[in-house]
mmCIF file of C-alpha atoms in Angstrom:
data_model
loop_
_atom_site.group_PDB
_atom_site.id
_atom_site.type_symbol
_atom_site.label_atom_id
_atom_site.label_comp_id
_atom_site.label_asym_id
_atom_site.label_seq_id
_atom_site.Cartn_x
_atom_site.Cartn_y
_atom_site.Cartn_z
ATOM 1 C CA MET U 1 13.707 26.406 -19.270
ATOM 2 C CA SER U 2 13.599 28.768 -22.252
ATOM 3 C CA ASP U 3 11.697 32.043 -22.133
ATOM 4 C CA ALA U 4 9.257 30.694 -24.729
ATOM 5 C CA ALA U 5 8.392 27.715 -22.529
ATOM 6 C CA GLN U 6 7.932 29.755 -19.355
ATOM 7 C CA PRO U 7 4.393 30.368 -18.114
ATOM 8 C CA THR U 8 3.071 33.892 -18.412
ATOM 9 C CA ALA U 9 2.342 36.176 -15.501
ATOM 10 C CA ALA U 10 -1.357 35.771 -16.286
ATOM 11 C CA GLU U 11 -1.066 31.979 -16.004
ATOM 12 C CA VAL U 12 0.614 32.320 -12.619
ATOM 13 C CA ARG U 13 -2.161 34.657 -11.480
ATOM 14 C CA ALA U 14 -4.783 32.172 -12.700
ATOM 15 C CA ALA U 15 -3.111 29.383 -10.750
ATOM 16 C CA ALA U 16 -3.166 31.557 -7.626
ATOM 17 C CA GLU U 17 -6.874 32.222 -8.114
ATOM 18 C CA ALA U 18 -7.456 28.486 -8.473
ATOM 19 C CA VAL U 19 -5.840 27.965 -5.062
ATOM 20 C CA LYS U 20 -8.153 30.581 -3.522
ATOM 21 C CA THR U 21 -11.190 28.932 -5.073
ATOM 22 C CA ALA U 22 -10.066 25.503 -3.867
ATOM 23 C CA LEU U 23 -9.562 26.907 -0.358
ATOM 24 C CA ASP U 24 -13.115 28.249 -0.295
ATOM 25 C CA ARG U 25 -14.527 24.935 -1.536
ATOM 26 C CA HIS U 26 -12.537 22.962 1.009
ATOM 27 C CA LEU U 27 -13.717 25.147 3.893
ATOM 28 C CA ALA U 28 -17.310 24.872 2.704
ATOM 29 C CA ALA U 29 -17.034 21.086 2.500
ATOM 30 C CA VAL U 30 -15.560 20.917 5.994
ATOM 31 C CA GLU U 31 -18.363 23.097 7.355
ATOM 32 C CA ARG U 32 -20.929 20.726 5.818
ATOM 33 C CA ARG U 33 -19.100 17.559 6.888
ATOM 34 C CA THR U 34 -21.447 14.651 7.611
ATOM 35 C CA GLY U 35 -18.882 12.265 9.121
ATOM 36 C CA ASP U 36 -15.225 11.231 9.273
ATOM 37 C CA ASP U 37 -15.441 9.544 5.880
ATOM 38 C CA ASP U 38 -17.234 12.384 4.062
ATOM 39 C CA THR U 39 -16.581 12.044 0.324
ATOM 40 C CA ALA U 40 -17.051 15.771 -0.358
ATOM 41 C CA VAL U 41 -14.320 16.689 2.141
ATOM 42 C CA TYR U 42 -11.967 14.108 0.673
ATOM 43 C CA GLU U 43 -12.519 15.407 -2.872
ATOM 44 C CA ALA U 44 -12.161 19.042 -1.782
ATOM 45 C CA PHE U 45 -8.914 18.173 -0.002
ATOM 46 C CA ASN U 46 -7.513 16.537 -3.134
ATOM 47 C CA ASP U 47 -8.576 19.495 -5.283
ATOM 48 C CA LEU U 48 -6.876 21.903 -2.887
ATOM 49 C CA ALA U 49 -3.700 19.811 -2.833
ATOM 50 C CA ALA U 50 -3.621 19.659 -6.644
ATOM 51 C CA ALA U 51 -4.221 23.409 -7.000
ATOM 52 C CA ALA U 52 -1.514 24.265 -4.465
ATOM 53 C CA GLU U 53 0.971 21.929 -6.144
ATOM 54 C CA ALA U 54 0.209 23.383 -9.584
ATOM 55 C CA TYR U 55 0.631 26.920 -8.260
ATOM 56 C CA ASP U 56 3.917 26.020 -6.576
ATOM 57 C CA GLU U 57 5.269 24.572 -9.825
ATOM 58 C CA ILE U 58 4.174 27.397 -12.089
ATOM 59 C CA LEU U 59 5.404 30.026 -9.616
ATOM 60 C CA TYR U 60 8.813 28.400 -9.618
ATOM 61 C CA ASP U 61 8.894 28.098 -13.406
ATOM 62 C CA ARG U 62 8.030 31.757 -13.882
ATOM 63 C CA TYR U 63 9.751 33.497 -10.950
ATOM 64 C CA ASP U 64 12.145 30.903 -9.499
ATOM 65 C CA GLU U 65 10.196 31.180 -6.244
ATOM 66 C CA VAL U 66 8.486 28.613 -3.998
ATOM 67 C CA THR U 67 5.569 28.603 -1.576
ATOM 68 C CA PRO U 68 5.589 27.550 2.103
ATOM 69 C CA PHE U 69 2.984 24.876 1.364
ATOM 70 C CA GLU U 70 3.807 21.253 2.122
ATOM 71 C CA ILE U 71 1.394 18.944 0.358
ATOM 72 C CA PRO U 72 0.959 15.762 2.411
ATOM 73 C CA GLY U 73 1.467 12.507 0.587
ATOM 74 C CA ALA U 74 -1.164 9.853 0.158
ATOM 75 C CA ASP U 75 0.567 7.327 2.448
ATOM 76 C CA GLY U 76 -2.078 5.504 4.414
ATOM 77 C CA ALA U 77 -4.900 7.438 2.748
ATOM 78 C CA LEU U 78 -7.621 5.683 0.796
ATOM 79 C CA PRO U 79 -9.959 6.977 -1.895
ATOM 80 C CA PRO U 80 -13.698 7.068 -1.251
ATOM 81 C CA TYR U 81 -15.236 3.624 -0.959
ATOM 82 C CA ALA U 82 -16.938 2.498 -4.176
ATOM 83 C CA GLY U 83 -17.650 -1.140 -3.343
ATOM 84 C CA PRO U 84 -20.917 -2.834 -2.400
ATOM 85 C CA ASP U 85 -22.684 -1.754 0.791
ATOM 86 C CA GLU U 86 -23.525 -5.391 1.524
ATOM 87 C CA PRO U 87 -20.617 -7.442 0.140
ATOM 88 C CA HIS U 88 -21.243 -11.118 -0.495
ATOM 89 C CA ALA U 89 -17.524 -11.953 -0.748
ATOM 90 C CA VAL U 90 -14.198 -10.610 0.461
ATOM 91 C CA SER U 91 -10.625 -10.960 -0.760
ATOM 92 C CA LEU U 92 -7.514 -10.694 1.426
ATOM 93 C CA LEU U 93 -4.506 -9.140 -0.307
ATOM 94 C CA ILE U 94 -1.333 -9.653 1.702
ATOM 95 C CA ARG U 95 2.229 -8.466 1.215
ATOM 96 C CA ARG U 96 5.088 -9.312 3.575
ATOM 97 C CA ASP U 97 8.698 -8.327 2.919
ATOM 98 C CA TYR U 98 11.688 -10.220 4.300
ATOM 99 C CA ALA U 99 15.436 -9.697 4.125
ATOM 100 C CA VAL U 100 17.587 -12.827 3.848
ATOM 101 C CA ALA U 101 19.608 -11.943 6.940
ATOM 102 C CA GLU U 102 21.304 -15.321 7.498
ATOM 103 C CA PRO U 103 21.730 -17.221 4.213
ATOM 104 C CA GLN U 104 23.441 -20.172 5.881
ATOM 105 C CA ARG U 105 20.529 -20.677 8.277
ATOM 106 C CA LEU U 106 18.142 -20.480 5.326
ATOM 107 C CA LEU U 107 20.127 -23.118 3.430
ATOM 108 C CA ALA U 108 20.407 -25.402 6.455
ATOM 109 C CA GLN U 109 16.664 -25.328 7.106
ATOM 110 C CA ALA U 110 15.895 -26.049 3.452
ATOM 111 C CA ARG U 111 18.304 -29.002 3.407
ATOM 112 C CA ARG U 112 16.703 -30.389 6.573
ATOM 113 C CA VAL U 113 13.186 -30.106 5.142
ATOM 114 C CA ALA U 114 14.153 -31.679 1.829
ATOM 115 C CA ALA U 115 16.013 -34.553 3.529
ATOM 116 C CA LEU U 116 13.027 -35.332 5.787
ATOM 117 C CA ASP U 117 10.805 -35.885 2.747
ATOM 118 C CA GLY U 118 12.946 -38.907 1.902
ATOM 119 C CA ASP U 119 12.242 -39.248 -1.824
ATOM 120 C CA GLU U 120 14.296 -38.680 -4.944
ATOM 121 C CA ALA U 121 12.704 -35.340 -5.753
ATOM 122 C CA ALA U 122 13.419 -34.181 -2.196
ATOM 123 C CA ALA U 123 17.036 -35.266 -2.517
ATOM 124 C CA ARG U 124 17.426 -33.234 -5.693
ATOM 125 C CA ALA U 125 15.759 -30.288 -3.962
ATOM 126 C CA ALA U 126 18.169 -30.679 -1.055
ATOM 127 C CA ASN U 127 21.127 -30.549 -3.398
ATOM 128 C CA ARG U 128 19.804 -27.427 -5.065
ATOM 129 C CA ALA U 129 19.002 -25.873 -1.697
ATOM 130 C CA GLY U 130 22.568 -26.491 -0.597
ATOM 131 C CA LEU U 131 23.824 -24.411 -3.498
ATOM 132 C CA SER U 132 21.203 -21.745 -4.032
ATOM 133 C CA PRO U 133 19.292 -19.466 -1.633
ATOM 134 C CA LEU U 134 16.697 -19.149 -4.401
ATOM 135 C CA ALA U 135 16.101 -22.909 -4.355
ATOM 136 C CA ALA U 136 16.091 -22.872 -0.554
ATOM 137 C CA LEU U 137 13.292 -20.310 -0.527
ATOM 138 C CA GLY U 138 11.290 -22.494 -2.883
ATOM 139 C CA VAL U 139 11.725 -25.511 -0.600
ATOM 140 C CA LEU U 140 10.661 -23.631 2.540
ATOM 141 C CA PHE U 141 7.670 -21.819 1.076
ATOM 142 C CA ASN U 142 6.499 -25.100 -0.456
ATOM 143 C CA GLU U 143 6.674 -26.799 2.938
ATOM 144 C CA TYR U 144 5.319 -24.126 5.284
ATOM 145 C CA GLU U 145 2.276 -21.893 5.222
ATOM 146 C CA PRO U 146 3.048 -18.161 4.914
ATOM 147 C CA ASP U 147 1.659 -17.532 8.422
ATOM 148 C CA GLU U 148 4.024 -20.098 9.909
ATOM 149 C CA ILE U 149 6.976 -18.557 8.107
ATOM 150 C CA ALA U 150 5.874 -15.151 9.443
ATOM 151 C CA SER U 151 5.800 -16.445 13.010
ATOM 152 C CA ARG U 152 9.095 -18.365 12.661
ATOM 153 C CA HIS U 153 10.965 -16.112 10.249
ATOM 154 C CA LYS U 154 14.077 -15.951 12.449
ATOM 155 C CA ASP U 155 14.330 -19.751 12.366
ATOM 156 C CA PHE U 156 14.672 -19.503 8.602
ATOM 157 C CA GLY U 157 17.295 -16.751 8.624
ATOM 158 C CA LEU U 158 14.811 -14.073 7.554
ATOM 159 C CA GLU U 159 14.314 -10.561 8.886
ATOM 160 C CA GLU U 160 10.906 -8.900 8.747
ATOM 161 C CA GLY U 161 10.318 -5.803 6.635
ATOM 162 C CA ASP U 162 7.061 -3.945 6.032
ATOM 163 C CA SER U 163 3.788 -5.791 5.655
ATOM 164 C CA THR U 164 0.234 -4.907 4.724
ATOM 165 C CA LEU U 165 -3.152 -6.614 4.632
ATOM 166 C CA TRP U 166 -6.037 -5.335 2.523
ATOM 167 C CA VAL U 167 -9.572 -6.626 3.017
ATOM 168 C CA THR U 168 -11.523 -5.868 -0.157
ATOM 169 C CA ALA U 169 -15.239 -6.293 -0.795
ATOM 170 C CA ALA U 170 -16.902 -7.927 -3.796
ATOM 171 C CA GLU U 171 -20.410 -8.497 -5.067
ATOM 172 C CA GLU U 172 -19.795 -12.233 -5.400
ATOM 173 C CA LEU U 173 -17.051 -14.817 -5.149
ATOM 174 C CA PRO U 174 -14.990 -15.062 -8.371
ATOM 175 C CA GLU U 175 -15.212 -18.226 -10.423
ATOM 176 C CA PRO U 176 -12.533 -20.838 -9.579
ATOM 177 C CA GLY U 177 -9.325 -20.023 -11.419
ATOM 178 C CA GLU U 178 -10.678 -16.713 -12.697
ATOM 179 C CA TRP U 179 -7.872 -14.505 -11.382
ATOM 180 C CA LEU U 180 -4.979 -16.966 -11.024
ATOM 181 C CA ASN U 181 -3.081 -15.622 -14.049
ATOM 182 C CA ALA U 182 -3.137 -12.075 -12.663
ATOM 183 C CA PRO U 183 -3.993 -12.325 -8.954
ATOM 184 C CA PHE U 184 -3.332 -8.690 -8.042
ATOM 185 C CA ASP U 185 -4.932 -6.923 -10.978
ATOM 186 C CA GLN U 186 -8.143 -6.548 -8.985
ATOM 187 C CA ALA U 187 -6.451 -4.778 -6.059
ATOM 188 C CA ASP U 188 -8.848 -1.831 -6.229
ATOM 189 C CA PRO U 189 -8.252 0.710 -3.400
ATOM 190 C CA GLU U 190 -11.857 1.882 -3.756
ATOM 191 C CA ARG U 191 -13.070 -1.556 -2.589
ATOM 192 C CA ILE U 192 -10.947 -1.723 0.566
ATOM 193 C CA VAL U 193 -13.067 -2.386 3.659
ATOM 194 C CA CYS U 194 -10.124 -2.121 6.046
ATOM 195 C CA ARG U 195 -6.360 -2.150 5.804
ATOM 196 C CA PHE U 196 -3.640 -3.062 8.319
ATOM 197 C CA ASP U 197 -0.036 -1.891 7.930
ATOM 198 C CA VAL U 198 3.098 -2.833 9.876
ATOM 199 C CA SER U 199 6.307 -0.890 9.319
ATOM 200 C CA SER U 200 9.448 0.165 11.149
ATOM 201 C CA VAL U 201 8.514 3.777 10.402
ATOM 202 C CA PHE U 202 5.769 3.483 13.019
ATOM 203 C CA ASP U 203 6.489 3.732 16.722
ATOM 204 C CA GLU U 204 7.594 0.356 18.035
ATOM 205 C CA ASP U 205 5.097 0.527 20.898
ATOM 206 C CA ASP U 206 2.134 1.068 18.578
ATOM 207 C CA GLU U 207 -0.070 -1.863 17.688
ATOM 208 C CA PRO U 208 -0.884 -2.149 13.969
ATOM 209 C CA GLU U 209 -4.277 -0.562 13.382
ATOM 210 C CA PRO U 210 -6.517 -0.421 10.307
ATOM 211 C CA VAL U 211 -5.937 2.635 8.182
ATOM 212 C CA VAL U 212 -9.673 2.789 7.668
ATOM 213 C CA VAL U 213 -12.733 0.737 8.489
ATOM 214 C CA ARG U 214 -15.565 1.593 6.138
ATOM 215 C CA GLY U 215 -18.870 2.431 7.725
ATOM 216 C CA ALA U 216 -17.438 2.529 11.229
ATOM 217 C CA GLU U 217 -19.403 5.668 11.989
ATOM 218 C CA SER U 218 -22.734 4.251 10.843
#
């Protein structure tokens, strides 16, 4: 970084003062906390994290020095709830990741399914499935519900990765076909009622638990 682009000493001092102010506001919000899901505490925490990160960056740019602060990431954290207090509809947003661990098992299962259908289209699908794991996936996911594939993934040569389930609240049920062209555009974290995550980064003995259940304290 050139000298002209470096922050001034006054800018570094201002960033340090911003951290002090954010610390005071965070402590005050914690002292006035009204519950585990207190919006003021959440906002004060984010402000403090942003101020500390900005100070760390500007300190490094000016003096090639760092702070001992470690700003926690947002993994598993949710923004304040902004959905309806009495939702009249809910949406389930699900993601499950799989590795194709045994391609030959995947192909064999797809050929079996396609052959059992016994029609010309199934025969063509079987031929494609015998050549392409991509076609085999299409055959299997067309035949089985996602929950059945999740419970029998090893039978299909798949290995489980991370998964998540979001339960989101809505004022009313969308019109039929309304979101089919962009089904995940309405995945608004501020409308999550509860969320369940499963990942290998968690302890194997732990049961998957909701990251948050809105209104649990009320």
